[in-house]
Amino acid sequence: MRIILYELRKLLNWKLIGFLVLLSFLFYHMFLSTGFEYFPNGRPSGDHFKVSKQMIAEYGPEMDKKEFEDFKVTYQEEVEKAGEYLKSHEGFSEAGIATYEEFRSFDRSSNPEVNELLGKVMFEEGVDIFWELQAREGIIDFYAHNDERIFISDNIQDEEWKKEYVKNPSRHAILPNFVVENFSNLITMVAILIVLSVMIIVGRVHIIDRKNNAITLQYTTKEGRNLFKKKMAASMVMATIITTVYLFVFFLMYAQNETSEFFASSLYAFETNYFWIDMTFLQYIIISVIGVYLLSLVAAAIATLISRIAVNYISLIGAHIPIAVLLILLMTQYLITRIFSHQYPVLLTISTYVALLVLAGSILFFRWKKEQKVDIV
C-alpha cells in the first residue's frame, strides 16, 4: 500500500494539475458551456420544459388516458384565459380578435398592423400564456398521434418491438426529448475529458522511471519485479479518483439544469427517444456513469501498458493518439451517447464494453507475467 501511495504522489504534481485545470477550462467553454447556459434553449422549449414539470407534479411520471383528458381540460381553461387577455387588449379589440382561435387563424399577410402587434406580444413582451399554449398543443398532438409515429418510423425496423412499445403505459407521458439529449451530450463530453485526463496522468506511470534510468534496476530484486503490479494498481486508483472528481463537479453543475423532476419518468415517455430497454431517466444516468467508469479503467489499463513500452514522451504521445481517437469515436456513437438507443443493437453495446474490458485486463495480465521473466543482461 505504501508503494501504491508513493506512485500516486508521483503521478500528480502541481504543474500537471494546473495543466488539467487549464484543459478542463478550455474544454468546458468549447464543448460543455452551451449545454448549461442555454438549457432549455429559448421558446417554446422553455415553455415545454415548464409545462412538462407541471404535468409531472400533477399526474406523476406517467400520464394515462384519463389524466390526458384532464390535461386537455386544463388546456381549454388556458385558452379561455388567452381570450380574456385578447379582449382586454386595445390593439386586438380594435382588430376584432377576441378569442384564441381568431388569434391563431387571422390572415397575417393581409393585416400587417396586427401581425406587428402579434410579434410585439410574442417576442418583445413575451406573454407567457401564448407560448405555453403552443407547448400544450404540441404535447396533445404528440400524445394523440404517438402510436402512428412509431409504426411509420423508418428508424426502427423491429415490428415486434413497436407492438410491445405501444402497449407500454410509460409512453403516455409526453416529455421533451431535449432533456435526455442535453444529458446525453453533456455526459459524452465529460467522458471524453475524463478519458483524455486519465491518459495524460496515468501515461506517466512508467515513463518517469525510464526517464530516470530506473527501469533496469527494478529487475534486480523480487520486489522490483512486482513493481509493475503496484503501478498497475496505482493507475486504476488514479483513474477512479480522476473520474470521481470530474463527475462530482459535473453533477454539481448539472443540478443547475433542474431536471430532477424527470428522474422517475421512463425513457419511453420522452418524445422520439426510442431505447431498447424500458428504464427511467435516473437509471439511464446511472448506466451512463457506470459506462464512464468502465471506459476510464480501460483507458488507464492501455495507458499503463503504453507507458511501460514507450521509450520517450514523443512515442508515448504518438501511441496514445489513435487509442484516444478510437475511444472517442466509440463513446460518441453508442458507448456513452444515447446508450442502448435504437440506433445500434443492444448486443453491440454490451459486447463492445466486454471486449474492451477483456482486452484491458488481458494486456495488463500478459505484461505482468512478462515482467517476471524480463532478462536484464
Tab-separated table of C-alpha atoms in Angstrom:
chain	number	residue	atom	x	y	z
A	1	MET	CA	0.000	0.000	0.000
A	2	ARG	CA	2.873	2.362	0.829
A	3	ILE	CA	4.326	1.918	-2.660
A	4	ILE	CA	0.942	2.484	-4.290
A	5	LEU	CA	0.548	5.757	-2.366
A	6	TYR	CA	4.063	6.750	-3.409
A	7	GLU	CA	3.219	6.041	-7.070
A	8	LEU	CA	0.028	8.094	-6.762
A	9	ARG	CA	2.033	11.053	-5.442
A	10	LYS	CA	4.474	10.673	-8.339
A	11	LEU	CA	1.660	10.781	-10.875
A	12	LEU	CA	0.341	14.104	-9.646
A	13	ASN	CA	2.304	17.296	-9.392
A	14	TRP	CA	1.248	20.921	-9.380
A	15	LYS	CA	2.303	21.532	-12.981
A	16	LEU	CA	0.213	18.610	-14.193
A	17	ILE	CA	-2.776	19.602	-12.059
A	18	GLY	CA	-2.508	23.108	-13.470
A	19	PHE	CA	-2.438	21.705	-16.991
A	20	LEU	CA	-5.565	19.626	-16.317
A	21	VAL	CA	-7.366	22.654	-14.873
A	22	LEU	CA	-6.474	24.664	-17.984
A	23	LEU	CA	-7.525	21.779	-20.256
A	24	SER	CA	-10.836	21.415	-18.388
A	25	PHE	CA	-11.468	25.173	-18.552
A	26	LEU	CA	-10.930	25.254	-22.327
A	27	PHE	CA	-12.906	22.031	-22.823
A	28	TYR	CA	-15.821	23.451	-20.823
A	29	HIS	CA	-16.040	26.618	-22.895
A	30	MET	CA	-15.666	24.742	-26.190
A	31	PHE	CA	-17.981	21.768	-25.634
A	32	LEU	CA	-19.929	21.986	-22.374
A	33	SER	CA	-20.930	25.556	-21.572
A	34	THR	CA	-23.771	25.679	-24.130
A	35	GLY	CA	-25.473	22.689	-22.513
A	36	PHE	CA	-25.601	24.518	-19.184
A	37	GLU	CA	-26.062	28.152	-20.182
A	38	TYR	CA	-28.735	27.642	-22.842
A	39	PHE	CA	-30.870	24.893	-21.349
A	40	PRO	CA	-33.715	24.857	-22.178
A	41	ASN	CA	-32.859	26.790	-25.300
A	42	GLY	CA	-35.332	29.648	-25.882
A	43	ARG	CA	-39.061	29.475	-26.511
A	44	PRO	CA	-41.154	27.374	-26.808
A	45	SER	CA	-38.582	24.833	-25.484
A	46	GLY	CA	-38.513	26.614	-22.126
A	47	ASP	CA	-42.304	26.603	-22.011
A	48	HIS	CA	-42.430	22.910	-22.950
A	49	PHE	CA	-39.971	22.257	-20.117
A	50	LYS	CA	-42.101	24.265	-17.670
A	51	VAL	CA	-45.402	22.645	-18.708
A	52	SER	CA	-43.849	19.153	-18.549
A	53	LYS	CA	-42.695	19.738	-14.972
A	54	GLN	CA	-46.188	20.926	-14.067
A	55	MET	CA	-47.584	17.803	-15.732
A	56	ILE	CA	-45.283	15.503	-13.723
A	57	ALA	CA	-46.161	17.331	-10.495
A	58	GLU	CA	-49.873	16.864	-11.200
A	59	TYR	CA	-50.004	13.402	-12.811
A	60	GLY	CA	-46.742	11.739	-11.787
A	61	PRO	CA	-44.013	10.295	-14.071
A	62	GLU	CA	-46.606	8.779	-16.432
A	63	MET	CA	-49.853	10.189	-17.822
A	64	ASP	CA	-52.667	7.724	-18.560
A	65	LYS	CA	-55.644	8.361	-20.837
A	66	LYS	CA	-57.854	9.690	-18.024
A	67	GLU	CA	-55.153	12.143	-16.989
A	68	PHE	CA	-54.674	13.087	-20.624
A	69	GLU	CA	-58.360	14.089	-20.795
A	70	ASP	CA	-57.827	16.233	-17.704
A	71	PHE	CA	-54.762	17.755	-19.380
A	72	LYS	CA	-56.961	18.767	-22.343
A	73	VAL	CA	-59.468	20.356	-19.938
A	74	THR	CA	-56.640	22.427	-18.455
A	75	TYR	CA	-55.654	23.412	-21.999
A	76	GLN	CA	-59.181	24.711	-22.666
A	77	GLU	CA	-59.051	26.730	-19.433
A	78	GLU	CA	-55.809	28.299	-20.615
A	79	VAL	CA	-57.419	29.046	-23.987
A	80	GLU	CA	-60.176	30.962	-22.168
A	81	LYS	CA	-57.560	32.930	-20.215
A	82	ALA	CA	-55.882	33.839	-23.502
A	83	GLY	CA	-59.271	35.018	-24.798
A	84	GLU	CA	-59.720	37.249	-21.762
A	85	TYR	CA	-56.294	38.755	-22.395
A	86	LEU	CA	-57.141	39.435	-26.042
A	87	LYS	CA	-60.449	41.069	-25.117
A	88	SER	CA	-58.713	43.339	-22.640
A	89	HIS	CA	-56.025	44.341	-25.149
A	90	GLU	CA	-56.899	47.536	-27.038
A	91	GLY	CA	-55.000	46.641	-30.197
A	92	PHE	CA	-56.553	43.198	-30.633
A	93	SER	CA	-60.044	44.512	-29.722
A	94	GLU	CA	-59.774	47.148	-32.461
A	95	ALA	CA	-58.712	44.416	-34.921
A	96	GLY	CA	-61.733	42.314	-33.971
A	97	ILE	CA	-59.684	39.497	-32.438
A	98	ALA	CA	-61.380	38.365	-29.229
A	99	THR	CA	-60.603	34.631	-28.995
A	100	TYR	CA	-57.506	32.468	-29.106
A	101	GLU	CA	-58.811	30.699	-32.229
A	102	GLU	CA	-59.069	34.059	-34.024
A	103	PHE	CA	-55.604	34.968	-32.747
A	104	ARG	CA	-54.152	31.808	-34.321
A	105	SER	CA	-56.049	31.903	-37.617
A	106	PHE	CA	-56.043	35.558	-38.674
A	107	ASP	CA	-54.513	36.300	-42.081
A	108	ARG	CA	-51.130	37.876	-41.301
A	109	SER	CA	-50.322	38.865	-44.882
A	110	SER	CA	-53.490	40.987	-45.243
A	111	ASN	CA	-53.169	42.637	-41.871
A	112	PRO	CA	-49.583	43.806	-41.281
A	113	GLU	CA	-50.513	46.033	-38.340
A	114	VAL	CA	-51.993	43.154	-36.365
A	115	ASN	CA	-49.108	40.930	-37.447
A	116	GLU	CA	-46.719	43.511	-35.998
A	117	LEU	CA	-48.781	43.613	-32.810
A	118	LEU	CA	-48.602	39.824	-32.550
A	119	GLY	CA	-44.832	39.943	-32.930
A	120	LYS	CA	-44.643	42.526	-30.178
A	121	VAL	CA	-46.797	40.440	-27.820
A	122	MET	CA	-44.937	37.207	-28.547
A	123	PHE	CA	-41.319	38.322	-28.849
A	124	GLU	CA	-40.940	41.748	-27.224
A	125	GLU	CA	-43.352	41.393	-24.324
A	126	GLY	CA	-43.059	37.582	-24.221
A	127	VAL	CA	-46.575	36.971	-22.892
A	128	ASP	CA	-46.306	33.511	-21.305
A	129	ILE	CA	-49.788	32.185	-21.961
A	130	PHE	CA	-49.417	32.118	-25.761
A	131	TRP	CA	-46.088	30.282	-25.589
A	132	GLU	CA	-47.397	27.807	-23.019
A	133	LEU	CA	-50.447	27.124	-25.166
A	134	GLN	CA	-48.124	26.249	-28.048
A	135	ALA	CA	-46.283	23.829	-25.771
A	136	ARG	CA	-49.527	22.227	-24.582
A	137	GLU	CA	-50.742	21.876	-28.185
A	138	GLY	CA	-47.511	20.109	-29.103
A	139	ILE	CA	-47.933	17.681	-26.193
A	140	ILE	CA	-51.564	16.958	-27.089
A	141	ASP	CA	-50.706	16.397	-30.739
A	142	PHE	CA	-47.815	14.105	-29.905
A	143	TYR	CA	-49.890	12.129	-27.412
A	144	ALA	CA	-52.753	11.691	-29.874
A	145	HIS	CA	-50.536	10.514	-32.755
A	146	ASN	CA	-47.707	8.795	-30.910
A	147	ASP	CA	-48.667	5.275	-31.968
A	148	GLU	CA	-48.859	6.309	-35.625
A	149	ARG	CA	-45.378	7.834	-35.427
A	150	ILE	CA	-43.953	4.622	-34.048
A	151	PHE	CA	-45.374	2.404	-36.785
A	152	ILE	CA	-44.315	4.677	-39.671
A	153	SER	CA	-40.864	5.378	-38.246
A	154	ASP	CA	-38.065	4.312	-40.601
A	155	ASN	CA	-35.539	4.450	-37.783
A	156	ILE	CA	-36.995	1.388	-36.103
A	157	GLN	CA	-37.220	-1.812	-38.130
A	158	ASP	CA	-38.246	-4.151	-35.314
A	159	GLU	CA	-42.027	-4.508	-35.759
A	160	GLU	CA	-42.413	-6.709	-32.680
A	161	TRP	CA	-40.721	-4.080	-30.546
A	162	LYS	CA	-43.136	-1.444	-31.920
A	163	LYS	CA	-46.131	-3.569	-30.899
A	164	GLU	CA	-44.715	-4.040	-27.395
A	165	TYR	CA	-43.872	-0.349	-27.155
A	166	VAL	CA	-47.414	0.887	-27.839
A	167	LYS	CA	-48.690	-1.448	-25.100
A	168	ASN	CA	-46.322	0.092	-22.551
A	169	PRO	CA	-48.152	2.648	-20.348
A	170	SER	CA	-44.929	4.601	-19.766
A	171	ARG	CA	-45.004	6.089	-23.242
A	172	HIS	CA	-48.124	8.146	-22.452
A	173	ALA	CA	-46.269	10.895	-20.591
A	174	ILE	CA	-45.045	13.108	-23.421
A	175	LEU	CA	-41.915	14.764	-22.148
A	176	PRO	CA	-39.406	16.948	-24.045
A	177	ASN	CA	-36.704	14.877	-25.712
A	178	PHE	CA	-34.149	17.660	-25.267
A	179	VAL	CA	-33.917	16.755	-21.554
A	180	VAL	CA	-32.397	13.379	-22.441
A	181	GLU	CA	-30.416	14.801	-25.363
A	182	ASN	CA	-28.927	17.503	-23.145
A	183	PHE	CA	-27.711	14.989	-20.554
A	184	SER	CA	-26.502	12.570	-23.221
A	185	ASN	CA	-24.424	15.247	-24.940
A	186	LEU	CA	-23.003	16.603	-21.684
A	187	ILE	CA	-22.038	13.218	-20.206
A	188	THR	CA	-20.394	12.252	-23.513
A	189	MET	CA	-18.220	15.358	-23.484
A	190	VAL	CA	-17.358	14.775	-19.809
A	191	ALA	CA	-16.468	11.151	-20.584
A	192	ILE	CA	-14.110	12.315	-23.340
A	193	LEU	CA	-12.476	14.792	-20.965
A	194	ILE	CA	-12.084	12.070	-18.322
A	195	VAL	CA	-10.513	9.570	-20.722
A	196	LEU	CA	-8.062	12.193	-22.007
A	197	SER	CA	-7.176	13.232	-18.458
A	198	VAL	CA	-6.628	9.622	-17.385
A	199	MET	CA	-4.331	9.027	-20.360
A	200	ILE	CA	-2.352	12.190	-19.595
A	201	ILE	CA	-1.898	11.348	-15.905
A	202	VAL	CA	-1.561	7.561	-15.992
A	203	GLY	CA	0.600	7.676	-19.107
A	204	ARG	CA	3.460	8.850	-16.879
A	205	VAL	CA	3.366	5.860	-14.532
A	206	HIS	CA	6.385	4.079	-16.099
A	207	ILE	CA	7.895	6.750	-18.299
A	208	ILE	CA	9.076	8.667	-15.208
A	209	ASP	CA	11.225	5.696	-14.148
A	210	ARG	CA	12.532	5.223	-17.679
A	211	LYS	CA	13.486	8.890	-17.812
A	212	ASN	CA	15.408	8.443	-14.549
A	213	ASN	CA	17.065	5.238	-15.846
A	214	ALA	CA	15.466	3.265	-13.018
A	215	ILE	CA	13.693	0.628	-15.124
A	216	THR	CA	16.617	-1.815	-15.264
A	217	LEU	CA	17.275	-1.529	-11.541
A	218	GLN	CA	13.756	-2.677	-10.804
A	219	TYR	CA	14.521	-6.150	-12.158
A	220	THR	CA	17.412	-6.750	-9.771
A	221	THR	CA	15.114	-7.596	-6.854
A	222	LYS	CA	11.935	-9.592	-6.383
A	223	GLU	CA	10.164	-6.526	-5.040
A	224	GLY	CA	11.245	-4.554	-8.088
A	225	ARG	CA	9.788	-7.157	-10.426
A	226	ASN	CA	6.475	-6.831	-8.580
A	227	LEU	CA	6.542	-3.061	-9.059
A	228	PHE	CA	4.563	-3.368	-12.313
A	229	LYS	CA	1.666	-4.810	-10.323
A	230	LYS	CA	1.833	-1.936	-7.814
A	231	LYS	CA	1.963	0.631	-10.606
A	232	MET	CA	-0.963	-1.099	-12.278
A	233	ALA	CA	-2.985	-0.796	-9.057
A	234	ALA	CA	-1.942	2.855	-8.695
A	235	SER	CA	-3.104	3.518	-12.262
A	236	MET	CA	-6.539	2.030	-11.562
A	237	VAL	CA	-6.884	4.003	-8.321
A	238	MET	CA	-5.810	7.206	-10.057
A	239	ALA	CA	-8.328	6.629	-12.876
A	240	THR	CA	-11.078	6.120	-10.307
A	241	ILE	CA	-10.088	9.299	-8.432
A	242	ILE	CA	-9.969	11.392	-11.624
A	243	THR	CA	-13.334	10.041	-12.776
A	244	THR	CA	-14.968	10.647	-9.410
A	245	VAL	CA	-13.692	14.230	-9.153
A	246	TYR	CA	-14.826	15.121	-12.675
A	247	LEU	CA	-18.242	13.507	-12.242
A	248	PHE	CA	-18.706	15.207	-8.866
A	249	VAL	CA	-18.066	18.625	-10.407
A	250	PHE	CA	-20.183	17.757	-13.433
A	251	PHE	CA	-23.242	16.761	-11.419
A	252	LEU	CA	-22.898	19.859	-9.231
A	253	MET	CA	-23.173	21.895	-12.435
A	254	TYR	CA	-25.813	19.661	-13.985
A	255	ALA	CA	-28.058	20.219	-10.951
A	256	GLN	CA	-28.491	23.790	-12.221
A	257	ASN	CA	-30.428	22.411	-15.219
A	258	GLU	CA	-33.160	21.362	-12.753
A	259	THR	CA	-34.162	18.096	-14.415
A	260	SER	CA	-34.681	16.076	-11.228
A	261	GLU	CA	-38.473	16.072	-11.798
A	262	PHE	CA	-37.843	13.833	-14.825
A	263	PHE	CA	-35.721	11.242	-12.993
A	264	ALA	CA	-38.622	8.872	-12.253
A	265	SER	CA	-40.027	9.032	-15.792
A	266	SER	CA	-39.375	6.224	-18.251
A	267	LEU	CA	-37.256	6.961	-21.309
A	268	TYR	CA	-40.278	5.750	-23.272
A	269	ALA	CA	-42.073	8.862	-22.003
A	270	PHE	CA	-39.768	11.261	-23.837
A	271	GLU	CA	-40.580	12.334	-27.395
A	272	THR	CA	-38.737	10.452	-30.144
A	273	ASN	CA	-36.333	8.868	-27.678
A	274	TYR	CA	-36.536	5.207	-28.564
A	275	PHE	CA	-34.448	2.870	-26.441
A	276	TRP	CA	-34.252	-0.907	-26.338
A	277	ILE	CA	-34.664	-1.019	-22.568
A	278	ASP	CA	-37.550	0.470	-20.589
A	279	MET	CA	-35.618	2.337	-17.893
A	280	THR	CA	-36.178	5.561	-16.016
A	281	PHE	CA	-34.183	8.687	-16.735
A	282	LEU	CA	-32.334	8.217	-13.421
A	283	GLN	CA	-31.422	4.625	-14.343
A	284	TYR	CA	-30.185	5.931	-17.701
A	285	ILE	CA	-27.975	8.428	-15.841
A	286	ILE	CA	-26.612	5.693	-13.559
A	287	ILE	CA	-25.860	3.379	-16.524
A	288	SER	CA	-24.073	6.243	-18.284
A	289	VAL	CA	-21.976	6.885	-15.163
A	290	ILE	CA	-21.061	3.181	-14.931
A	291	GLY	CA	-20.045	3.341	-18.589
A	292	VAL	CA	-17.807	6.332	-17.879
A	293	TYR	CA	-16.062	4.485	-15.014
A	294	LEU	CA	-15.512	1.375	-17.167
A	295	LEU	CA	-14.042	3.400	-20.032
A	296	SER	CA	-11.852	5.287	-17.591
A	297	LEU	CA	-10.406	1.978	-16.316
A	298	VAL	CA	-9.903	0.739	-19.884
A	299	ALA	CA	-8.065	3.961	-20.734
A	300	ALA	CA	-5.928	3.575	-17.597
A	301	ALA	CA	-5.010	-0.011	-18.495
A	302	ILE	CA	-3.994	0.916	-22.043
A	303	ALA	CA	-2.084	3.975	-20.826
A	304	THR	CA	-0.211	1.819	-18.287
A	305	LEU	CA	0.918	-0.607	-20.986
A	306	ILE	CA	1.921	2.144	-23.412
A	307	SER	CA	3.816	3.912	-20.651
A	308	ARG	CA	5.783	0.709	-19.983
A	309	ILE	CA	6.816	0.080	-23.597
A	310	ALA	CA	7.277	3.693	-24.783
A	311	VAL	CA	10.911	4.789	-24.967
A	312	ASN	CA	10.274	8.531	-24.565
A	313	TYR	CA	7.498	11.131	-24.280
A	314	ILE	CA	7.200	11.532	-28.066
A	315	SER	CA	6.469	7.837	-28.617
A	316	LEU	CA	4.206	7.892	-25.557
A	317	ILE	CA	2.049	10.681	-27.035
A	318	GLY	CA	2.116	9.164	-30.514
A	319	ALA	CA	0.884	5.790	-29.246
A	320	HIS	CA	-1.924	7.384	-27.230
A	321	ILE	CA	-3.413	9.383	-30.118
A	322	PRO	CA	-5.001	6.510	-32.131
A	323	ILE	CA	-6.289	4.888	-28.937
A	324	ALA	CA	-7.868	8.171	-27.819
A	325	VAL	CA	-9.445	8.718	-31.245
A	326	LEU	CA	-10.916	5.195	-31.249
A	327	LEU	CA	-12.359	5.543	-27.737
A	328	ILE	CA	-13.828	8.979	-28.526
A	329	LEU	CA	-15.408	7.592	-31.685
A	330	LEU	CA	-16.987	4.708	-29.767
A	331	MET	CA	-18.182	6.998	-26.966
A	332	THR	CA	-19.843	9.426	-29.339
A	333	GLN	CA	-21.556	6.614	-31.248
A	334	TYR	CA	-23.031	4.168	-28.742
A	335	LEU	CA	-20.890	3.576	-25.649
A	336	ILE	CA	-21.994	6.797	-23.913
A	337	THR	CA	-24.113	8.892	-26.313
A	338	ARG	CA	-27.702	7.599	-26.139
A	339	ILE	CA	-26.529	4.312	-24.695
A	340	PHE	CA	-28.915	1.431	-25.565
A	341	SER	CA	-30.835	3.573	-28.062
A	342	HIS	CA	-32.387	2.012	-31.150
A	343	GLN	CA	-29.664	3.440	-33.349
A	344	TYR	CA	-27.413	0.456	-32.562
A	345	PRO	CA	-28.160	-3.138	-31.487
A	346	VAL	CA	-28.099	-3.537	-27.727
A	347	LEU	CA	-25.758	-6.545	-28.034
A	348	LEU	CA	-23.243	-4.380	-29.907
A	349	THR	CA	-23.039	-2.004	-26.933
A	350	ILE	CA	-22.686	-4.784	-24.379
A	351	SER	CA	-20.196	-6.804	-26.446
A	352	THR	CA	-18.032	-3.713	-27.058
A	353	TYR	CA	-17.810	-2.998	-23.337
A	354	VAL	CA	-16.991	-6.655	-22.612
A	355	ALA	CA	-14.385	-6.736	-25.389
A	356	LEU	CA	-12.693	-3.555	-24.132
A	357	LEU	CA	-12.608	-4.805	-20.543
A	358	VAL	CA	-11.258	-8.218	-21.576
A	359	LEU	CA	-8.665	-6.535	-23.781
A	360	ALA	CA	-7.613	-4.169	-20.976
A	361	GLY	CA	-7.386	-6.984	-18.430
A	362	SER	CA	-5.529	-9.265	-20.832
A	363	ILE	CA	-2.831	-6.799	-21.841
A	364	LEU	CA	-2.092	-5.981	-18.218
A	365	PHE	CA	-2.086	-9.684	-17.219
A	366	PHE	CA	0.270	-10.755	-20.000
A	367	ARG	CA	2.552	-7.778	-19.425
A	368	TRP	CA	2.691	-8.577	-15.710
A	369	LYS	CA	3.620	-12.195	-16.492
A	370	LYS	CA	6.292	-10.930	-18.871
A	371	GLU	CA	7.678	-8.649	-16.173
A	372	GLN	CA	8.513	-11.761	-14.130
A	373	LYS	CA	10.746	-13.094	-16.918
A	374	VAL	CA	12.445	-9.976	-18.243
A	375	ASP	CA	16.191	-10.550	-18.651
A	376	ILE	CA	18.349	-7.563	-17.714
A	377	VAL	CA	21.552	-8.934	-19.252
